[in-house]
Amino acid sequence: MRCCVCLFQQSLQCSPSKMAAGESNSRSSCLNLSNSGPLGNAPPSNSAHSSPASNGGAVAAAGRMNRSAGNANPRSGPENGGGAESAVRSTPSAHNPRRQLVGPSGATSGVASNMTATPSSSSSSSSASTASSSADASAAVASLPSSPASVLIYREPVYNWQATKSTVKERFALAVGSAVFDAMFNGGMATTSTEIELPDVEPAAFLALLKFLYSDEVQIGPETVMTTLYTAKKYAVPALEAHCVEFLKKNLRADNAFMLLTQARLFDEPQLASLCLENIDKNTADALAAEGFTDVDIDTLVAVLERDTLGVREVRLFGAAVRWAEAEAQRQQLQPTPENKRRVLGKALSLIRFPLMTIEEFAAGPAQSGILSDREVVSLFLHFTVNPKPHVEFIDRPRCCLRGKECSITRFSQVESRWGYSGTSDRIRFSVNRRIFVVGFGLYGSIHGPTDYQVNIQIIHTDSNTVLGQNDTGFSCDGTASTFRVMFKEPVEILPSVNYIACATLKGPDSHYGTKGMRKVTHEAPATGTKTCFTFCYAAGNNNGTSVEDGQIPEVIFYT
């Protein structure tokens, strides 16, 4: 489609609806831009430099702004016409991410770019005595699909052009709205070329920029928002940039969060990127299942997998990473073999926290994928099954899909020795006054120096005897009386006024233990003053001697 937008002194010739609808089958269409914004009251003439009346303005984009010559005077103002021509040309965007945007409907689309410009005639001017008469702006659009896109702005080089304008309205023009344009046209280093190319600006985005500069009209849609954002940044129009970012925020959902995150990182929009990451944290499973996930770049994938706040099991993250690797191998024209999948994943593979999987999940998926080496598979199986646990090259720190500051309470006032283990679980019953999420326990370690323990931790719902969370893991201690963190694989929700049992089954040498225990322990949040009150009670049955007054499980680690 060939698009031209020229300056006319009389009323428009047709409706903008065809352009808005993107009708490429019509030979030409015109935009109604007569109210696009003021350029001041200037004497109408054959030159397109003549400014429209106060109720109109000159808008040009996705086409040519034809400023034909009048009286040749290189220092004369636009009212007097004359001078050499220069142009600004916009061609299809070279800046072309894999997808421009996933719009509200979930579809992806770019901006039609087969657009070029041809000058059109303007109506004849009246004499200089009609300086205050009105002029309207309109645009003609002609179809020429095979032509490259271009936007041409013809101007005459002037010296101190501001001196030729007697009013603010007359001085309010394109160069005033953009510091970049002002430097291009009027600065000390202004180009002397008769034609200036804008090789990476889409015509539709340039049109949106000019409409905003001349009329404060915000014309943003799912198909054009990313290219408009790029254009607003390029020509230093932060107000339009803010409108674009606000539009993206309002249309952020789980199914387009990854795509918008890629764009936010590309355009250096940290606030939008942060919102995308928060959305992914809250809706990780849905975001990973979205079509746009496999289109993200490797840096975006790494940025997400590094997060501790993803709300999904690790085995599902691995499955999503494999899907991404298959798509990336295809983009790089590689066969989707296990070796090539590992190659394209690169650092991202090391961010999958395989130790957080159950042995069943690992055996059924990653162990048989061929992506991990034999040595890695063996070391992970040993990590799941033996004690002391061998070193693995993957992160074993649990992800926690909770925000805020980690909290902990200690239920003992003093530490003693010794506490023995013979396969019986240490257990203590507790309840809280408000909803929290328990993420782990602090446990005492050996009295005999540095030692490794094998441990199984659980939280059990007392009334139903249901295991709500558990982890079969291990920890290393240094022989001091300090506590050592043992974490659940996922946060365990604890409801107010409900009884639960904290359980730890240790295998290892004699340890320290706590004494002078407290029945009630209150944690107060420093920032908000919110109080979380724990009440501890004796757990009936065999509990290895642990009670309110003495024993193991000295700390509970939680989020509010």
Coordinates of C-alpha atoms in Angstrom, one line a residue:
M1 CA 0.0 0.0 0.0
R2 CA 1.3 3.4 -0.9
C3 CA 0.6 6.1 1.6
C4 CA 1.1 9.9 1.2
V5 CA 0.1 12.6 3.7
C6 CA 0.5 16.1 2.2
L7 CA -0.5 19.6 3.3
F8 CA -3.6 21.2 1.8
Q9 CA -5.2 24.5 2.5
Q10 CA -8.7 23.3 2.1
S11 CA -10.9 20.7 3.7
L12 CA -10.1 17.0 3.6
Q13 CA -11.2 14.7 0.8
C14 CA -12.2 11.5 2.5
S15 CA -12.5 9.7 5.9
P16 CA -9.7 8.2 7.9
S17 CA -11.6 5.0 8.4
K18 CA -10.1 3.2 5.4
M19 CA -6.6 3.9 6.7
A20 CA -7.5 2.7 10.2
A21 CA -8.9 -0.4 8.8
G22 CA -5.8 -1.0 6.7
E23 CA -7.5 -1.4 3.4
S24 CA -4.8 -2.4 1.0
N25 CA -7.1 -3.1 -1.9
S26 CA -8.1 0.5 -2.5
R27 CA -6.0 2.7 -4.8
S28 CA -5.8 5.6 -2.4
S29 CA -7.4 6.9 0.8
C30 CA -7.1 10.1 2.7
L31 CA -6.8 10.9 6.4
N32 CA -8.9 13.6 8.1
L33 CA -6.2 15.5 9.9
S34 CA -7.6 19.0 9.7
N35 CA -7.8 19.2 13.5
S36 CA -4.4 17.7 14.1
G37 CA -2.9 20.7 15.8
P38 CA -1.8 24.3 15.5
L39 CA 1.1 25.5 13.5
G40 CA 0.1 29.2 13.8
N41 CA -1.6 31.7 11.6
A42 CA 0.6 32.3 8.5
P43 CA -0.2 33.7 5.1
P44 CA -1.4 30.9 2.9
S45 CA 0.6 30.3 -0.2
N46 CA 1.5 27.6 -2.7
S47 CA 4.2 26.6 -0.3
A48 CA 3.3 23.8 2.1
H49 CA 5.1 25.9 4.7
S50 CA 2.0 28.1 5.0
S51 CA 0.5 27.3 8.4
P52 CA -3.1 26.4 8.9
A53 CA -5.5 28.3 11.0
S54 CA -5.7 28.0 14.7
N55 CA -8.3 25.3 14.6
G56 CA -6.2 23.0 12.4
G57 CA -2.6 21.9 12.0
A58 CA -0.2 20.1 9.7
V59 CA 0.3 16.5 10.4
A60 CA 2.5 14.3 8.1
A61 CA 3.6 10.8 8.5
A62 CA 3.8 7.5 6.6
G63 CA 4.2 9.7 3.6
R64 CA 5.6 13.1 2.4
M65 CA 5.2 16.5 3.9
N66 CA 5.5 18.4 0.7
R67 CA 7.0 21.9 1.3
S68 CA 7.4 23.2 -2.2
A69 CA 9.5 26.2 -3.0
G70 CA 8.1 29.7 -3.3
N71 CA 10.2 32.9 -3.3
A72 CA 13.8 31.8 -3.2
N73 CA 15.3 33.3 -0.1
P74 CA 17.4 30.9 1.9
R75 CA 17.0 32.9 5.1
S76 CA 13.3 33.6 4.7
G77 CA 10.8 32.0 7.1
P78 CA 8.2 29.4 6.0
E79 CA 5.7 32.1 5.3
N80 CA 7.8 33.4 2.5
G81 CA 8.5 30.0 0.9
G82 CA 11.7 29.3 -1.1
G83 CA 14.9 27.6 -0.3
A84 CA 16.3 24.1 -0.9
E85 CA 14.4 21.0 -0.2
S86 CA 15.4 18.3 2.3
A87 CA 13.5 15.2 3.3
V88 CA 13.1 12.7 6.1
R89 CA 12.4 9.2 4.8
S90 CA 11.1 6.3 6.9
T91 CA 11.6 2.7 5.6
P92 CA 10.4 -0.5 7.1
S93 CA 11.7 -1.2 10.5
A94 CA 15.1 -3.0 10.7
H95 CA 14.4 -3.3 14.3
N96 CA 12.3 -6.4 14.2
P97 CA 12.0 -8.7 17.2
R98 CA 10.6 -12.1 16.6
R99 CA 7.2 -10.8 17.4
Q100 CA 6.2 -7.2 17.7
L101 CA 3.5 -7.8 20.3
V102 CA 0.9 -10.2 21.5
G103 CA -2.2 -8.1 21.6
P104 CA -5.2 -8.3 23.8
S105 CA -6.6 -11.1 21.7
G106 CA -3.3 -13.1 22.1
A107 CA -2.5 -12.7 18.4
T108 CA 0.8 -11.4 17.3
S109 CA 1.2 -8.8 14.6
G110 CA 3.5 -6.2 13.2
V111 CA 3.0 -3.0 11.3
A112 CA 2.3 -3.0 7.6
S113 CA 5.4 -1.4 6.1
N114 CA 5.0 -1.4 2.3
M115 CA 4.4 2.3 2.4
T116 CA 6.0 5.1 0.4
A117 CA 5.0 8.7 -0.4
T118 CA 4.3 10.9 -3.3
P119 CA 3.8 14.6 -3.2
S120 CA 0.3 15.9 -4.0
S121 CA -0.7 19.3 -5.1
S122 CA -2.0 21.9 -2.7
S123 CA -4.7 24.3 -3.3
S124 CA -3.7 27.7 -4.6
S125 CA -2.9 30.4 -2.0
S126 CA -4.5 33.8 -1.6
S127 CA -2.5 37.0 -1.3
A128 CA -0.4 38.0 1.8
S129 CA -3.2 40.2 3.1
T130 CA -5.1 37.0 4.0
A131 CA -2.5 36.1 6.6
S132 CA -5.1 35.1 9.2
S133 CA -7.2 32.9 6.9
S134 CA -7.6 29.2 7.8
A135 CA -6.0 26.2 6.1
D136 CA -6.8 22.6 6.6
A137 CA -4.5 19.5 6.6
S138 CA -5.3 16.3 4.8
A139 CA -3.5 13.3 3.4
A140 CA -3.7 11.2 0.3
V141 CA -2.9 7.5 0.4
A142 CA -2.1 5.7 -2.9
S143 CA -1.6 2.0 -3.2
L144 CA 1.8 0.8 -4.5
P145 CA 2.6 -2.5 -2.6
S146 CA 5.9 -3.1 -4.3
S147 CA 7.4 0.2 -3.2
P148 CA 9.6 0.5 -0.1
A149 CA 8.2 2.5 2.8
S150 CA 9.3 6.1 3.1
V151 CA 8.4 9.3 4.8
L152 CA 9.7 12.5 3.2
I153 CA 9.8 15.8 4.9
Y154 CA 10.7 18.7 2.6
R155 CA 12.0 21.8 4.2
E156 CA 14.1 24.8 3.3
P157 CA 17.2 25.6 5.3
V158 CA 16.7 28.7 7.4
Y159 CA 18.7 30.8 9.8
N160 CA 17.1 31.8 13.1
W161 CA 13.7 30.6 11.9
Q162 CA 12.3 31.5 15.3
A163 CA 12.7 35.2 14.5
T164 CA 10.3 34.8 11.6
K165 CA 7.5 33.7 13.9
S166 CA 5.7 36.4 15.9
T167 CA 3.6 34.1 18.1
V168 CA 4.1 31.0 20.2
K169 CA 1.5 29.2 18.1
E170 CA 3.5 29.9 15.0
R171 CA 6.6 28.6 16.7
F172 CA 5.0 25.4 17.8
A173 CA 6.1 23.0 15.1
L174 CA 7.8 19.6 14.7
A175 CA 11.2 20.7 15.8
V176 CA 9.8 22.2 19.0
G177 CA 8.1 18.9 20.0
S178 CA 11.2 16.8 19.6
A179 CA 14.7 17.8 20.6
V180 CA 16.1 15.3 18.1
F181 CA 14.2 16.9 15.2
D182 CA 15.3 20.3 16.4
A183 CA 18.9 19.2 16.3
M184 CA 18.4 17.6 12.9
F185 CA 16.8 20.7 11.3
N186 CA 18.0 23.7 13.3
G187 CA 21.0 22.9 15.3
G188 CA 24.6 24.0 14.7
M189 CA 25.3 20.5 13.2
A190 CA 22.1 20.4 11.2
T191 CA 22.4 18.3 8.1
T192 CA 22.7 20.0 4.7
S193 CA 21.5 17.0 2.8
T194 CA 18.4 17.4 0.8
E195 CA 17.1 14.1 2.0
I196 CA 17.3 12.5 5.4
E197 CA 16.5 8.7 5.7
L198 CA 14.9 7.2 8.7
P199 CA 15.7 3.5 7.9
D200 CA 14.2 2.0 11.1
V201 CA 10.9 3.8 11.6
E202 CA 7.6 2.3 10.6
P203 CA 5.3 4.7 8.8
A204 CA 2.3 4.0 11.1
A205 CA 4.5 4.7 14.2
F206 CA 5.8 7.9 12.6
L207 CA 2.2 9.0 12.0
A208 CA 1.3 8.3 15.6
L209 CA 4.3 10.3 16.7
L210 CA 3.3 13.3 14.6
K211 CA -0.3 13.2 15.7
F212 CA 0.8 13.2 19.3
L213 CA 3.2 16.1 18.7
Y214 CA 0.6 18.3 16.9
S215 CA -2.6 17.4 18.7
D216 CA -1.9 15.4 21.8
E217 CA -3.8 12.6 20.2
V218 CA -2.7 9.2 21.4
Q219 CA -3.2 6.6 18.7
I220 CA -1.9 3.3 20.0
G221 CA -3.1 -0.2 19.3
P222 CA -1.8 -3.7 19.8
E223 CA -0.3 -3.8 16.3
T224 CA 1.6 -0.5 16.6
V225 CA 2.4 0.0 20.3
M226 CA 5.9 -1.5 20.2
T227 CA 7.0 0.4 17.0
T228 CA 5.5 3.6 18.4
L229 CA 7.4 3.1 21.7
Y230 CA 10.6 2.6 19.7
T231 CA 9.9 5.8 17.7
A232 CA 9.0 7.8 20.7
K233 CA 12.3 6.8 22.4
K234 CA 14.3 7.5 19.2
Y235 CA 13.0 11.0 18.9
A236 CA 12.9 11.8 22.6
V237 CA 9.2 12.2 23.2
P238 CA 8.9 10.8 26.7
A239 CA 5.2 11.7 27.1
L240 CA 4.3 9.4 24.2
E241 CA 6.7 6.8 25.5
A242 CA 4.8 6.8 28.8
H243 CA 1.5 6.3 27.0
C244 CA 2.9 3.3 25.2
V245 CA 4.2 1.8 28.4
E246 CA 0.9 2.4 30.2
F247 CA -1.0 0.7 27.3
L248 CA 1.3 -2.4 27.7
K249 CA 0.8 -2.5 31.5
K250 CA -3.0 -2.5 31.1
N251 CA -2.8 -5.4 28.6
L252 CA -0.3 -7.5 30.5
R253 CA -1.6 -11.1 31.1
A254 CA 0.0 -14.5 31.8
D255 CA -0.3 -15.5 28.1
N256 CA 1.7 -12.5 26.9
A257 CA 4.0 -11.8 29.9
F258 CA 7.0 -13.5 28.4
M259 CA 6.7 -11.6 25.1
L260 CA 6.2 -8.3 26.8
L261 CA 9.2 -9.1 29.1
T262 CA 11.4 -9.6 26.0
Q263 CA 10.2 -6.2 24.6
A264 CA 10.6 -4.4 28.0
R265 CA 14.2 -5.6 28.2
L266 CA 14.9 -4.7 24.6
F267 CA 13.5 -1.1 25.1
D268 CA 15.1 -0.7 28.5
E269 CA 11.8 -0.3 30.4
P270 CA 12.7 -1.7 33.9
Q271 CA 9.3 -0.9 35.4
L272 CA 7.4 -2.8 32.7
A273 CA 10.0 -5.6 33.0
S274 CA 9.4 -5.8 36.7
L275 CA 5.6 -6.1 36.3
C276 CA 6.1 -8.8 33.7
L277 CA 8.3 -10.8 36.1
E278 CA 5.8 -10.4 38.9
N279 CA 3.0 -11.7 36.6
I280 CA 5.2 -14.7 35.7
D281 CA 5.9 -15.4 39.4
K282 CA 2.2 -15.4 40.2
N283 CA 1.1 -17.3 37.1
T284 CA 4.2 -19.4 36.2
A285 CA 2.4 -22.4 34.9
D286 CA 0.1 -20.4 32.6
A287 CA 3.0 -18.2 31.4
L288 CA 5.1 -21.2 30.5
A289 CA 2.2 -22.8 28.6
A290 CA 1.7 -19.7 26.5
E291 CA 2.7 -19.8 22.8
G292 CA 5.0 -16.8 23.1
F293 CA 7.2 -18.5 25.7
T294 CA 9.2 -20.5 23.2
D295 CA 10.0 -17.3 21.2
V296 CA 11.9 -15.5 24.0
D297 CA 15.7 -15.0 23.7
I298 CA 18.1 -16.9 25.9
D299 CA 18.9 -13.9 28.1
T300 CA 15.2 -13.6 29.0
L301 CA 14.9 -17.3 29.7
V302 CA 18.0 -17.1 32.0
A303 CA 16.6 -14.0 33.8
V304 CA 13.4 -16.0 34.6
L305 CA 15.0 -19.3 35.6
E306 CA 17.3 -17.4 38.1
R307 CA 14.4 -16.2 40.1
D308 CA 13.6 -17.7 43.6
T309 CA 10.0 -16.7 43.4
L310 CA 8.6 -18.9 40.6
G311 CA 5.4 -20.6 41.6
V312 CA 5.8 -24.0 39.9
R313 CA 7.4 -27.4 40.5
E314 CA 10.9 -27.9 39.1
V315 CA 9.9 -30.8 36.8
R316 CA 7.5 -28.4 35.0
L317 CA 10.3 -25.9 34.5
F318 CA 12.5 -28.5 33.0
G319 CA 9.7 -29.5 30.6
A320 CA 9.3 -25.9 29.5
A321 CA 13.0 -25.5 29.1
V322 CA 13.1 -28.5 26.8
R323 CA 10.2 -27.0 24.7
W324 CA 12.2 -23.8 24.4
A325 CA 15.3 -25.7 23.4
E326 CA 13.5 -27.5 20.6
A327 CA 12.2 -24.2 19.2
E328 CA 15.6 -22.5 19.5
A329 CA 17.3 -25.5 17.7
Q330 CA 14.9 -25.0 14.9
R331 CA 15.6 -21.3 14.7
Q332 CA 19.3 -22.1 14.5
Q333 CA 18.6 -24.8 11.9
L334 CA 19.8 -27.6 14.1
Q335 CA 18.4 -31.0 14.6
P336 CA 16.6 -31.3 17.9
T337 CA 18.9 -33.9 19.4
P338 CA 19.6 -34.0 23.1
E339 CA 23.1 -32.7 22.5
N340 CA 21.8 -29.7 20.5
K341 CA 19.2 -29.0 23.1
R342 CA 21.8 -28.9 25.8
R343 CA 24.0 -26.7 23.5
V344 CA 21.3 -24.1 22.9
L345 CA 20.2 -24.1 26.6
G346 CA 23.7 -23.2 27.7
K347 CA 23.7 -21.6 31.1
A348 CA 19.9 -22.0 31.4
L349 CA 20.3 -25.8 32.0
S350 CA 22.3 -25.2 35.2
L351 CA 19.5 -23.0 36.6
I352 CA 17.0 -25.9 36.7
R353 CA 17.0 -27.1 40.3
F354 CA 17.0 -30.8 39.8
P355 CA 17.7 -31.6 43.5
L356 CA 14.3 -30.1 44.3
M357 CA 12.5 -32.8 42.3
T358 CA 11.3 -36.0 43.8
I359 CA 13.4 -39.1 42.8
E360 CA 10.3 -40.3 40.9
E361 CA 10.0 -37.0 38.9
F362 CA 13.7 -37.0 38.1
A363 CA 13.8 -40.7 37.1
A364 CA 10.7 -40.3 34.8
G365 CA 11.9 -37.1 33.1
P366 CA 15.3 -35.6 33.2
A367 CA 17.2 -38.8 33.8
Q368 CA 15.9 -40.2 30.5
S369 CA 16.0 -37.0 28.4
G370 CA 19.6 -37.5 27.3
I371 CA 20.2 -33.8 28.0
L372 CA 22.1 -34.5 31.2
S373 CA 25.4 -36.3 31.1
D374 CA 25.8 -39.8 32.7
R375 CA 27.9 -38.3 35.5
E376 CA 25.2 -35.7 36.3
V377 CA 22.5 -38.3 36.4
V378 CA 24.5 -40.6 38.7
S379 CA 25.4 -37.7 41.1
L380 CA 21.8 -36.6 41.3
F381 CA 20.6 -40.2 42.0
L382 CA 23.2 -40.4 44.8
H383 CA 22.0 -37.0 46.1
F384 CA 18.5 -38.4 46.4
T385 CA 19.4 -41.7 48.0
V386 CA 22.6 -41.7 50.1
N387 CA 24.2 -39.8 53.0
P388 CA 26.5 -38.0 53.1
K389 CA 25.2 -36.5 49.9
P390 CA 27.7 -35.9 47.1
H391 CA 28.2 -32.5 45.6
V392 CA 26.0 -31.7 42.6
E393 CA 26.4 -29.0 40.1
F394 CA 22.8 -27.8 40.4
I395 CA 21.2 -25.4 42.8
D396 CA 19.4 -27.1 45.7
R397 CA 18.0 -23.9 47.2
P398 CA 14.2 -24.1 47.2
R399 CA 12.2 -21.6 45.2
C400 CA 9.7 -19.7 47.2
C401 CA 6.7 -18.0 45.4
L402 CA 6.3 -15.7 48.3
R403 CA 7.2 -12.0 48.6
G404 CA 8.4 -10.1 51.5
K405 CA 11.0 -10.8 54.2
E406 CA 11.8 -14.2 55.5
C407 CA 10.9 -14.6 59.2
S408 CA 11.8 -17.1 61.9
I409 CA 11.1 -17.8 65.5
T410 CA 13.1 -19.6 68.2
R411 CA 11.3 -21.5 70.8
F412 CA 14.2 -22.3 73.2
S413 CA 16.1 -19.9 75.5
Q414 CA 19.1 -22.1 76.1
V415 CA 21.2 -24.8 74.3
E416 CA 22.5 -28.0 75.9
S417 CA 24.0 -31.4 74.8
R418 CA 23.4 -34.2 74.2
W419 CA 20.4 -35.5 72.1
G420 CA 20.5 -38.9 70.5
Y421 CA 18.8 -40.5 67.5
S422 CA 17.6 -44.1 66.8
G423 CA 15.2 -43.7 63.9
T424 CA 12.4 -42.1 65.9
S425 CA 11.0 -38.7 64.8
D426 CA 11.2 -35.6 66.9
R427 CA 7.7 -34.0 66.8
I428 CA 6.1 -30.9 68.3
R429 CA 2.5 -29.6 67.8
F430 CA 1.9 -25.9 67.0
S431 CA -0.7 -23.4 65.8
V432 CA -0.6 -19.8 64.7
N433 CA -2.9 -16.8 65.0
R434 CA -2.7 -15.8 61.3
R435 CA -2.1 -17.3 57.9
I436 CA 1.5 -18.0 57.1
F437 CA 3.7 -20.2 54.9
V438 CA 6.3 -22.4 56.5
V439 CA 9.4 -22.9 54.3
G440 CA 11.7 -24.8 56.6
F441 CA 13.0 -25.6 60.1
G442 CA 16.2 -24.8 61.9
L443 CA 17.8 -27.9 63.5
Y444 CA 20.6 -28.5 65.9
G445 CA 23.8 -30.3 64.7
S446 CA 26.5 -32.6 66.1
I447 CA 28.4 -32.1 69.3
H448 CA 31.3 -34.0 67.8
G449 CA 32.5 -31.4 65.3
P450 CA 31.7 -31.1 61.6
T451 CA 29.2 -33.8 60.5
D452 CA 26.7 -34.6 57.8
Y453 CA 23.1 -35.6 58.7
Q454 CA 20.4 -37.2 56.7
V455 CA 17.0 -35.9 57.6
N456 CA 13.4 -36.1 56.6
I457 CA 11.2 -33.1 57.6
Q458 CA 7.4 -33.0 57.5
I459 CA 4.4 -30.8 58.4
I460 CA 1.3 -32.9 59.2
H461 CA -2.2 -31.7 59.6
T462 CA -3.1 -33.0 63.1
D463 CA -6.8 -33.8 62.7
S464 CA -6.6 -35.6 59.3
N465 CA -3.0 -36.9 59.8
T466 CA -2.3 -35.6 56.2
V467 CA 1.3 -34.8 55.3
L468 CA 1.1 -31.3 53.8
G469 CA 4.8 -30.9 53.0
Q470 CA 8.0 -32.9 53.3
N471 CA 11.6 -33.1 52.1
D472 CA 14.0 -36.0 52.3
T473 CA 17.4 -34.3 52.3
G474 CA 20.5 -33.7 54.4
F475 CA 22.5 -30.9 56.0
S476 CA 26.1 -30.3 57.1
C477 CA 26.9 -28.9 60.5
D478 CA 30.1 -27.4 61.9
G479 CA 30.0 -28.7 65.4
T480 CA 28.8 -25.5 67.0
A481 CA 25.5 -24.9 68.9
S482 CA 24.1 -23.0 66.0
T483 CA 21.0 -24.1 64.1
F484 CA 21.2 -25.3 60.5
R485 CA 18.5 -24.6 57.9
V486 CA 16.6 -27.5 56.4
M487 CA 14.0 -26.3 53.8
F488 CA 10.9 -27.7 52.2
K489 CA 10.7 -28.0 48.5
E490 CA 7.6 -25.8 48.4
P491 CA 6.1 -23.5 51.0
V492 CA 3.5 -25.1 53.3
E493 CA 0.4 -23.0 53.9
I494 CA -0.5 -22.8 57.6
L495 CA -4.0 -21.6 58.5
P496 CA -4.9 -19.7 61.7
S497 CA -6.2 -21.7 64.7
V498 CA -5.5 -25.1 63.1
N499 CA -3.2 -27.7 64.7
Y500 CA -0.2 -29.0 62.9
I501 CA 2.7 -31.2 63.8
A502 CA 6.3 -30.3 62.9
C503 CA 8.3 -33.5 62.4
A504 CA 12.1 -34.2 61.8
T505 CA 13.7 -37.6 61.6
L506 CA 17.5 -37.4 61.8
K507 CA 20.2 -40.0 61.1
G508 CA 23.5 -39.0 62.5
P509 CA 25.5 -38.6 65.7
D510 CA 24.3 -37.1 69.0
S511 CA 23.5 -33.4 68.7
H512 CA 22.8 -30.3 70.7
Y513 CA 19.3 -29.7 71.9
G514 CA 17.2 -26.8 73.3
T515 CA 16.0 -26.2 76.8
K516 CA 13.8 -23.7 78.7
G517 CA 11.3 -23.8 75.9
M518 CA 8.4 -21.3 75.6
R519 CA 4.8 -22.3 75.0
K520 CA 4.0 -19.0 73.2
V521 CA 6.4 -17.2 70.8
T522 CA 5.5 -14.0 69.1
H523 CA 7.2 -12.5 66.0
E524 CA 6.6 -8.8 65.3
A525 CA 7.3 -7.4 61.8
P526 CA 9.6 -4.4 62.1
A527 CA 8.1 -2.5 59.3
T528 CA 4.4 -3.0 59.9
G529 CA 4.2 -4.1 63.5
T530 CA 2.2 -7.2 62.5
K531 CA 2.4 -9.9 65.1
T532 CA 2.5 -13.6 64.4
C533 CA 1.9 -15.7 67.5
F534 CA 3.0 -19.4 67.7
T535 CA 1.5 -21.7 70.3
F536 CA 3.4 -25.0 71.0
C537 CA 2.0 -28.1 72.5
Y538 CA 3.1 -31.6 73.3
A539 CA 2.6 -34.0 70.3
A540 CA 1.0 -37.2 71.5
G541 CA 2.8 -40.5 70.7
N542 CA 6.4 -41.4 70.2
N543 CA 8.3 -38.1 69.6
N544 CA 11.9 -39.0 70.6
G545 CA 11.5 -36.9 73.8
T546 CA 10.9 -33.6 72.1
S547 CA 8.4 -31.4 74.0
V548 CA 7.6 -27.8 74.6
E549 CA 10.3 -27.6 77.3
D550 CA 13.2 -29.5 75.6
G551 CA 14.3 -31.2 72.4
Q552 CA 14.8 -30.6 68.6
I553 CA 13.2 -28.4 66.0
P554 CA 14.1 -25.2 67.7
E555 CA 13.2 -22.8 64.8
V556 CA 10.4 -22.4 62.4
I557 CA 11.2 -20.4 59.2
F558 CA 8.2 -18.8 57.5
Y559 CA 6.7 -16.0 55.4
T560 CA 3.6 -14.0 56.3

